[in-house]
Amino acid sequence: MPPNEAVHSAGALVRAFGILFNPRVAWVVIASLVLTLLALFGLWKLLGWLLTGFDFLSWAWANWIIDKLTGLAIFVTMLLVAPAVLLMITGFFLTYVVAAVERRHYADLPEARDVSIREDLIYLARFTSLLLLLNLLVLPLYLLLPGINFLISWTLNGYLTGREYYDLVAMRRLENRTRHALRRDNAGRVFRSGFVIAILMTVPILNLVMPVVAAAYMTHVFHAIWQREEGIA
């Protein structure tokens, strides 16, 4: 990462974390966490209802063991899907985060284009499906290559996160063709920014707020790229 970019990236991260204390953003974090917990609780109850309570064998103790093991498997499943559920639910609110960052740090810009619910849903569905599909495809590498599996994950998810979070911000300011061209011209920087996000998303506890921080961080990255392209900075 070039020195100037590293300095800007560090400053952007500090400002991105600072936005968590903005009331316009704090509610997104709280609402996302509450809705995620409710969704996971509902999913847990549904799977428990579907998969436990059946007498597969004639011995009560054996059925009890099967139920407990099934309950444990459901719990582990909840842990594995929790990050994806959080990311998906938070995705519905990220445009508010981008707007709050722009209102605070880029107030001199003209009003952003209104992003329709349809565009938001398409973005969210594309991002979530790509994230899940590609991670499932490389799951054998995660299991078979201990030691470098994190590097594989950070590289893959860094690419996806950088690209999709860039689009989340850029689609409010640029038409599709211009947005894609600007991303291609700055592919290295977008990827490196996504790589930083992917690393931080693997840190326990911190990953609970990282979807919001990532949106704020990429807002700063996008505006640095866009201003340089336009000759503003």
PDB file of C-alpha atoms in Angstrom:
ATOM      1  CA  MET A   1       0.000   0.000   0.000  1.00  0.00           C
ATOM      2  CA  PRO A   2       1.540   3.371  -1.030  1.00  0.00           C
ATOM      3  CA  PRO A   3       2.470   5.655   1.909  1.00  0.00           C
ATOM      4  CA  ASN A   4      -0.107   8.344   1.096  1.00  0.00           C
ATOM      5  CA  GLU A   5      -2.814   5.744   0.728  1.00  0.00           C
ATOM      6  CA  ALA A   6      -1.806   4.111   4.012  1.00  0.00           C
ATOM      7  CA  VAL A   7      -2.065   7.426   5.847  1.00  0.00           C
ATOM      8  CA  HIS A   8      -5.469   8.162   4.338  1.00  0.00           C
ATOM      9  CA  SER A   9      -6.651   4.611   5.054  1.00  0.00           C
ATOM     10  CA  ALA A  10      -5.665   4.892   8.727  1.00  0.00           C
ATOM     11  CA  GLY A  11      -7.395   8.270   9.034  1.00  0.00           C
ATOM     12  CA  ALA A  12     -10.479   6.929   7.271  1.00  0.00           C
ATOM     13  CA  LEU A  13     -10.660   4.004   9.696  1.00  0.00           C
ATOM     14  CA  VAL A  14     -10.445   6.310  12.706  1.00  0.00           C
ATOM     15  CA  ARG A  15     -13.259   8.482  11.336  1.00  0.00           C
ATOM     16  CA  ALA A  16     -15.275   5.376  10.432  1.00  0.00           C
ATOM     17  CA  PHE A  17     -15.156   4.110  14.017  1.00  0.00           C
ATOM     18  CA  GLY A  18     -15.964   7.596  15.258  1.00  0.00           C
ATOM     19  CA  ILE A  19     -19.244   7.563  13.324  1.00  0.00           C
ATOM     20  CA  LEU A  20     -20.525   4.884  15.717  1.00  0.00           C
ATOM     21  CA  PHE A  21     -21.078   7.651  18.276  1.00  0.00           C
ATOM     22  CA  ASN A  22     -23.258   9.583  15.845  1.00  0.00           C
ATOM     23  CA  PRO A  23     -26.936   9.187  16.894  1.00  0.00           C
ATOM     24  CA  ARG A  24     -27.862   8.864  13.203  1.00  0.00           C
ATOM     25  CA  VAL A  25     -25.720   5.722  13.054  1.00  0.00           C
ATOM     26  CA  ALA A  26     -25.900   4.305  16.584  1.00  0.00           C
ATOM     27  CA  TRP A  27     -29.529   3.285  16.030  1.00  0.00           C
ATOM     28  CA  VAL A  28     -28.464   1.229  13.000  1.00  0.00           C
ATOM     29  CA  VAL A  29     -26.025  -0.766  15.140  1.00  0.00           C
ATOM     30  CA  ILE A  30     -28.601  -1.343  17.896  1.00  0.00           C
ATOM     31  CA  ALA A  31     -31.451  -2.175  15.513  1.00  0.00           C
ATOM     32  CA  SER A  32     -29.282  -4.579  13.492  1.00  0.00           C
ATOM     33  CA  LEU A  33     -28.099  -6.433  16.582  1.00  0.00           C
ATOM     34  CA  VAL A  34     -31.617  -6.696  18.051  1.00  0.00           C
ATOM     35  CA  LEU A  35     -33.135  -7.878  14.762  1.00  0.00           C
ATOM     36  CA  THR A  36     -30.300 -10.364  14.270  1.00  0.00           C
ATOM     37  CA  LEU A  37     -30.833 -11.834  17.751  1.00  0.00           C
ATOM     38  CA  LEU A  38     -34.572 -12.106  17.097  1.00  0.00           C
ATOM     39  CA  ALA A  39     -33.981 -13.757  13.711  1.00  0.00           C
ATOM     40  CA  LEU A  40     -31.492 -16.249  15.182  1.00  0.00           C
ATOM     41  CA  PHE A  41     -33.818 -17.017  18.094  1.00  0.00           C
ATOM     42  CA  GLY A  42     -36.685 -17.636  15.665  1.00  0.00           C
ATOM     43  CA  LEU A  43     -34.488 -19.836  13.472  1.00  0.00           C
ATOM     44  CA  TRP A  44     -33.269 -21.753  16.525  1.00  0.00           C
ATOM     45  CA  LYS A  45     -36.834 -22.408  17.674  1.00  0.00           C
ATOM     46  CA  LEU A  46     -37.932 -23.415  14.170  1.00  0.00           C
ATOM     47  CA  LEU A  47     -35.056 -25.882  13.725  1.00  0.00           C
ATOM     48  CA  GLY A  48     -35.637 -27.224  17.232  1.00  0.00           C
ATOM     49  CA  TRP A  49     -39.301 -27.805  16.445  1.00  0.00           C
ATOM     50  CA  LEU A  50     -38.461 -29.493  13.141  1.00  0.00           C
ATOM     51  CA  LEU A  51     -35.548 -31.647  14.275  1.00  0.00           C
ATOM     52  CA  THR A  52     -36.039 -32.556  17.944  1.00  0.00           C
ATOM     53  CA  GLY A  53     -38.723 -34.281  20.005  1.00  0.00           C
ATOM     54  CA  PHE A  54     -39.004 -37.387  17.822  1.00  0.00           C
ATOM     55  CA  ASP A  55     -38.698 -40.943  19.140  1.00  0.00           C
ATOM     56  CA  PHE A  56     -36.370 -42.564  16.627  1.00  0.00           C
ATOM     57  CA  LEU A  57     -35.513 -45.488  18.905  1.00  0.00           C
ATOM     58  CA  SER A  58     -37.406 -47.554  21.438  1.00  0.00           C
ATOM     59  CA  TRP A  59     -35.094 -46.507  24.308  1.00  0.00           C
ATOM     60  CA  ALA A  60     -35.911 -43.209  26.023  1.00  0.00           C
ATOM     61  CA  TRP A  61     -32.280 -42.591  26.989  1.00  0.00           C
ATOM     62  CA  ALA A  62     -31.140 -43.015  23.377  1.00  0.00           C
ATOM     63  CA  ASN A  63     -33.756 -40.552  22.132  1.00  0.00           C
ATOM     64  CA  TRP A  64     -32.671 -38.126  24.866  1.00  0.00           C
ATOM     65  CA  ILE A  65     -29.063 -38.320  23.655  1.00  0.00           C
ATOM     66  CA  ILE A  66     -30.126 -37.807  20.030  1.00  0.00           C
ATOM     67  CA  ASP A  67     -32.166 -34.751  21.037  1.00  0.00           C
ATOM     68  CA  LYS A  68     -29.240 -33.255  22.970  1.00  0.00           C
ATOM     69  CA  LEU A  69     -26.789 -33.861  20.129  1.00  0.00           C
ATOM     70  CA  THR A  70     -29.256 -32.363  17.657  1.00  0.00           C
ATOM     71  CA  GLY A  71     -29.677 -29.355  19.950  1.00  0.00           C
ATOM     72  CA  LEU A  72     -25.890 -28.932  20.071  1.00  0.00           C
ATOM     73  CA  ALA A  73     -25.692 -29.152  16.269  1.00  0.00           C
ATOM     74  CA  ILE A  74     -28.401 -26.479  15.994  1.00  0.00           C
ATOM     75  CA  PHE A  75     -26.472 -24.227  18.388  1.00  0.00           C
ATOM     76  CA  VAL A  76     -23.254 -24.612  16.382  1.00  0.00           C
ATOM     77  CA  THR A  77     -25.215 -23.871  13.206  1.00  0.00           C
ATOM     78  CA  MET A  78     -26.500 -20.658  14.799  1.00  0.00           C
ATOM     79  CA  LEU A  79     -22.930 -19.584  15.547  1.00  0.00           C
ATOM     80  CA  LEU A  80     -21.870 -20.253  11.957  1.00  0.00           C
ATOM     81  CA  VAL A  81     -24.756 -18.429  10.304  1.00  0.00           C
ATOM     82  CA  ALA A  82     -24.859 -15.504  12.762  1.00  0.00           C
ATOM     83  CA  PRO A  83     -22.313 -13.326  10.859  1.00  0.00           C
ATOM     84  CA  ALA A  84     -24.177 -13.821   7.569  1.00  0.00           C
ATOM     85  CA  VAL A  85     -27.528 -13.013   9.216  1.00  0.00           C
ATOM     86  CA  LEU A  86     -26.057  -9.875  10.806  1.00  0.00           C
ATOM     87  CA  LEU A  87     -24.525  -8.807   7.502  1.00  0.00           C
ATOM     88  CA  MET A  88     -27.793  -9.385   5.654  1.00  0.00           C
ATOM     89  CA  ILE A  89     -29.935  -7.484   8.175  1.00  0.00           C
ATOM     90  CA  THR A  90     -27.459  -4.614   8.514  1.00  0.00           C
ATOM     91  CA  GLY A  91     -27.433  -4.331   4.730  1.00  0.00           C
ATOM     92  CA  PHE A  92     -30.949  -2.895   4.814  1.00  0.00           C
ATOM     93  CA  PHE A  93     -29.682   0.092   6.823  1.00  0.00           C
ATOM     94  CA  LEU A  94     -26.271   0.826   5.329  1.00  0.00           C
ATOM     95  CA  THR A  95     -27.475   3.608   3.032  1.00  0.00           C
ATOM     96  CA  TYR A  96     -28.369   5.541   6.206  1.00  0.00           C
ATOM     97  CA  VAL A  97     -24.781   5.092   7.377  1.00  0.00           C
ATOM     98  CA  VAL A  98     -23.367   6.372   4.083  1.00  0.00           C
ATOM     99  CA  ALA A  99     -25.732   9.370   4.192  1.00  0.00           C
ATOM    100  CA  ALA A 100     -24.701  10.160   7.779  1.00  0.00           C
ATOM    101  CA  VAL A 101     -20.987  10.061   6.882  1.00  0.00           C
ATOM    102  CA  GLU A 102     -21.508  12.306   3.866  1.00  0.00           C
ATOM    103  CA  ARG A 103     -23.621  14.721   5.885  1.00  0.00           C
ATOM    104  CA  ARG A 104     -20.879  15.027   8.475  1.00  0.00           C
ATOM    105  CA  HIS A 105     -17.701  14.982   6.365  1.00  0.00           C
ATOM    106  CA  TYR A 106     -18.807  15.978   2.855  1.00  0.00           C
ATOM    107  CA  ALA A 107     -21.530  18.511   3.523  1.00  0.00           C
ATOM    108  CA  ASP A 108     -20.481  20.679   0.550  1.00  0.00           C
ATOM    109  CA  LEU A 109     -21.490  18.004  -1.961  1.00  0.00           C
ATOM    110  CA  PRO A 110     -24.793  18.229  -3.831  1.00  0.00           C
ATOM    111  CA  GLU A 111     -27.672  16.044  -2.723  1.00  0.00           C
ATOM    112  CA  ALA A 112     -27.078  12.373  -3.499  1.00  0.00           C
ATOM    113  CA  ARG A 113     -29.297  10.409  -5.829  1.00  0.00           C
ATOM    114  CA  ASP A 114     -32.131   8.584  -4.088  1.00  0.00           C
ATOM    115  CA  VAL A 115     -31.504   4.838  -4.236  1.00  0.00           C
ATOM    116  CA  SER A 116     -34.732   2.912  -4.741  1.00  0.00           C
ATOM    117  CA  ILE A 117     -35.763   0.010  -2.531  1.00  0.00           C
ATOM    118  CA  ARG A 118     -35.448  -2.219  -5.601  1.00  0.00           C
ATOM    119  CA  GLU A 119     -31.800  -1.215  -6.094  1.00  0.00           C
ATOM    120  CA  ASP A 120     -31.113  -1.757  -2.397  1.00  0.00           C
ATOM    121  CA  LEU A 121     -32.636  -5.234  -2.515  1.00  0.00           C
ATOM    122  CA  ILE A 122     -30.730  -6.171  -5.681  1.00  0.00           C
ATOM    123  CA  TYR A 123     -27.469  -4.992  -4.102  1.00  0.00           C
ATOM    124  CA  LEU A 124     -28.170  -6.880  -0.879  1.00  0.00           C
ATOM    125  CA  ALA A 125     -29.213 -10.098  -2.652  1.00  0.00           C
ATOM    126  CA  ARG A 126     -26.159 -10.005  -4.939  1.00  0.00           C
ATOM    127  CA  PHE A 127     -23.699  -9.333  -2.144  1.00  0.00           C
ATOM    128  CA  THR A 128     -25.136 -11.935   0.233  1.00  0.00           C
ATOM    129  CA  SER A 129     -25.449 -14.655  -2.432  1.00  0.00           C
ATOM    130  CA  LEU A 130     -21.905 -14.084  -3.736  1.00  0.00           C
ATOM    131  CA  LEU A 131     -20.498 -14.054  -0.217  1.00  0.00           C
ATOM    132  CA  LEU A 132     -22.203 -17.303   0.756  1.00  0.00           C
ATOM    133  CA  LEU A 133     -21.674 -19.113  -2.559  1.00  0.00           C
ATOM    134  CA  LEU A 134     -17.970 -18.372  -2.969  1.00  0.00           C
ATOM    135  CA  ASN A 135     -17.188 -19.123   0.678  1.00  0.00           C
ATOM    136  CA  LEU A 136     -18.987 -22.448   0.358  1.00  0.00           C
ATOM    137  CA  LEU A 137     -16.976 -23.248  -2.771  1.00  0.00           C
ATOM    138  CA  VAL A 138     -13.660 -22.649  -1.011  1.00  0.00           C
ATOM    139  CA  LEU A 139     -14.773 -24.310   2.241  1.00  0.00           C
ATOM    140  CA  PRO A 140     -12.588 -27.398   1.528  1.00  0.00           C
ATOM    141  CA  LEU A 141      -9.538 -25.084   1.351  1.00  0.00           C
ATOM    142  CA  TYR A 142     -10.456 -23.582   4.710  1.00  0.00           C
ATOM    143  CA  LEU A 143     -10.538 -27.078   6.212  1.00  0.00           C
ATOM    144  CA  LEU A 144      -7.534 -28.595   4.415  1.00  0.00           C
ATOM    145  CA  LEU A 145      -5.081 -25.689   4.581  1.00  0.00           C
ATOM    146  CA  PRO A 146      -4.755 -24.623   8.226  1.00  0.00           C
ATOM    147  CA  GLY A 147      -2.403 -21.708   8.675  1.00  0.00           C
ATOM    148  CA  ILE A 148      -3.172 -20.078   5.347  1.00  0.00           C
ATOM    149  CA  ASN A 149      -6.954 -20.498   5.451  1.00  0.00           C
ATOM    150  CA  PHE A 150      -7.295 -17.046   7.015  1.00  0.00           C
ATOM    151  CA  LEU A 151      -5.245 -15.533   4.185  1.00  0.00           C
ATOM    152  CA  ILE A 152      -7.517 -17.255   1.651  1.00  0.00           C
ATOM    153  CA  SER A 153     -10.592 -15.958   3.469  1.00  0.00           C
ATOM    154  CA  TRP A 154      -9.251 -12.406   3.750  1.00  0.00           C
ATOM    155  CA  THR A 155      -8.303 -12.369   0.059  1.00  0.00           C
ATOM    156  CA  LEU A 156     -11.635 -13.709  -1.181  1.00  0.00           C
ATOM    157  CA  ASN A 157     -13.814 -11.700   1.171  1.00  0.00           C
ATOM    158  CA  GLY A 158     -11.588  -8.653   0.764  1.00  0.00           C
ATOM    159  CA  TYR A 159     -12.244  -8.692  -2.962  1.00  0.00           C
ATOM    160  CA  LEU A 160     -15.994  -9.152  -2.518  1.00  0.00           C
ATOM    161  CA  THR A 161     -16.329  -6.674   0.343  1.00  0.00           C
ATOM    162  CA  GLY A 162     -14.251  -3.997  -1.359  1.00  0.00           C
ATOM    163  CA  ARG A 163     -16.214  -4.283  -4.573  1.00  0.00           C
ATOM    164  CA  GLU A 164     -19.690  -4.429  -3.041  1.00  0.00           C
ATOM    165  CA  TYR A 165     -19.174  -1.755  -0.388  1.00  0.00           C
ATOM    166  CA  TYR A 166     -17.677   0.505  -3.054  1.00  0.00           C
ATOM    167  CA  ASP A 167     -20.840   0.012  -5.123  1.00  0.00           C
ATOM    168  CA  LEU A 168     -22.999   0.711  -2.069  1.00  0.00           C
ATOM    169  CA  VAL A 169     -21.458   4.183  -1.795  1.00  0.00           C
ATOM    170  CA  ALA A 170     -20.809   4.933  -5.453  1.00  0.00           C
ATOM    171  CA  MET A 171     -24.310   4.118  -6.720  1.00  0.00           C
ATOM    172  CA  ARG A 172     -25.607   7.150  -4.804  1.00  0.00           C
ATOM    173  CA  ARG A 173     -23.290   9.469  -6.744  1.00  0.00           C
ATOM    174  CA  LEU A 174     -22.469   7.960 -10.134  1.00  0.00           C
ATOM    175  CA  GLU A 175     -24.243   6.295 -13.016  1.00  0.00           C
ATOM    176  CA  ASN A 176     -23.519   2.606 -13.545  1.00  0.00           C
ATOM    177  CA  ARG A 177     -21.017   2.957 -16.391  1.00  0.00           C
ATOM    178  CA  THR A 178     -19.011   5.695 -14.655  1.00  0.00           C
ATOM    179  CA  ARG A 179     -19.107   3.824 -11.358  1.00  0.00           C
ATOM    180  CA  HIS A 180     -17.780   0.602 -12.871  1.00  0.00           C
ATOM    181  CA  ALA A 181     -15.072   2.415 -14.847  1.00  0.00           C
ATOM    182  CA  LEU A 182     -13.861   4.261 -11.744  1.00  0.00           C
ATOM    183  CA  ARG A 183     -13.732   0.998  -9.808  1.00  0.00           C
ATOM    184  CA  ARG A 184     -11.740  -0.720 -12.567  1.00  0.00           C
ATOM    185  CA  ASP A 185      -9.259   2.171 -12.678  1.00  0.00           C
ATOM    186  CA  ASN A 186      -8.773   1.928  -8.915  1.00  0.00           C
ATOM    187  CA  ALA A 187      -9.149  -1.843  -8.513  1.00  0.00           C
ATOM    188  CA  GLY A 188      -6.013  -2.154  -6.373  1.00  0.00           C
ATOM    189  CA  ARG A 189      -7.094   0.437  -3.851  1.00  0.00           C
ATOM    190  CA  VAL A 190     -10.644  -0.933  -3.666  1.00  0.00           C
ATOM    191  CA  PHE A 191      -9.276  -4.429  -3.049  1.00  0.00           C
ATOM    192  CA  ARG A 192      -6.807  -3.281  -0.393  1.00  0.00           C
ATOM    193  CA  SER A 193      -9.594  -1.426   1.402  1.00  0.00           C
ATOM    194  CA  GLY A 194     -11.753  -4.529   1.264  1.00  0.00           C
ATOM    195  CA  PHE A 195      -8.845  -6.610   2.574  1.00  0.00           C
ATOM    196  CA  VAL A 196      -8.607  -4.349   5.642  1.00  0.00           C
ATOM    197  CA  ILE A 197     -12.348  -4.744   6.210  1.00  0.00           C
ATOM    198  CA  ALA A 198     -12.159  -8.538   5.813  1.00  0.00           C
ATOM    199  CA  ILE A 199      -9.396  -8.787   8.437  1.00  0.00           C
ATOM    200  CA  LEU A 200     -11.312  -6.664  10.948  1.00  0.00           C
ATOM    201  CA  MET A 201     -14.484  -8.676  10.347  1.00  0.00           C
ATOM    202  CA  THR A 202     -12.730 -11.761  11.760  1.00  0.00           C
ATOM    203  CA  VAL A 203     -12.010 -10.056  15.102  1.00  0.00           C
ATOM    204  CA  PRO A 204     -14.507 -11.267  17.761  1.00  0.00           C
ATOM    205  CA  ILE A 205     -16.841  -8.612  19.217  1.00  0.00           C
ATOM    206  CA  LEU A 206     -15.493  -6.052  16.736  1.00  0.00           C
ATOM    207  CA  ASN A 207     -17.218  -7.951  13.941  1.00  0.00           C
ATOM    208  CA  LEU A 208     -20.583  -7.008  15.466  1.00  0.00           C
ATOM    209  CA  VAL A 209     -20.148  -3.394  14.353  1.00  0.00           C
ATOM    210  CA  MET A 210     -17.913  -3.961  11.321  1.00  0.00           C
ATOM    211  CA  PRO A 211     -20.686  -3.870   8.661  1.00  0.00           C
ATOM    212  CA  VAL A 212     -21.477  -0.309   9.788  1.00  0.00           C
ATOM    213  CA  VAL A 213     -17.811   0.670  10.164  1.00  0.00           C
ATOM    214  CA  ALA A 214     -17.052  -0.838   6.739  1.00  0.00           C
ATOM    215  CA  ALA A 215     -19.756   1.261   5.077  1.00  0.00           C
ATOM    216  CA  ALA A 216     -18.402   4.414   6.745  1.00  0.00           C
ATOM    217  CA  TYR A 217     -14.797   3.519   5.874  1.00  0.00           C
ATOM    218  CA  MET A 218     -15.586   2.807   2.237  1.00  0.00           C
ATOM    219  CA  THR A 219     -17.457   6.112   2.015  1.00  0.00           C
ATOM    220  CA  HIS A 220     -14.198   7.906   2.794  1.00  0.00           C
ATOM    221  CA  VAL A 221     -12.261   5.691   0.384  1.00  0.00           C
ATOM    222  CA  PHE A 222     -14.735   6.318  -2.428  1.00  0.00           C
ATOM    223  CA  HIS A 223     -14.688  10.085  -1.967  1.00  0.00           C
ATOM    224  CA  ALA A 224     -10.875  10.122  -1.952  1.00  0.00           C
ATOM    225  CA  ILE A 225     -10.869   8.199  -5.242  1.00  0.00           C
ATOM    226  CA  TRP A 226     -13.645  10.292  -6.772  1.00  0.00           C
ATOM    227  CA  GLN A 227     -12.150  13.646  -5.748  1.00  0.00           C
ATOM    228  CA  ARG A 228      -8.759  12.655  -7.166  1.00  0.00           C
ATOM    229  CA  GLU A 229     -10.427  11.581 -10.421  1.00  0.00           C
ATOM    230  CA  GLU A 230     -12.292  14.877 -10.637  1.00  0.00           C
ATOM    231  CA  GLY A 231      -9.202  16.865  -9.732  1.00  0.00           C
ATOM    232  CA  ILE A 232     -10.765  18.136  -6.516  1.00  0.00           C
ATOM    233  CA  ALA A 233      -8.011  16.748  -4.315  1.00  0.00           C
TER     234      ALA A 233
END
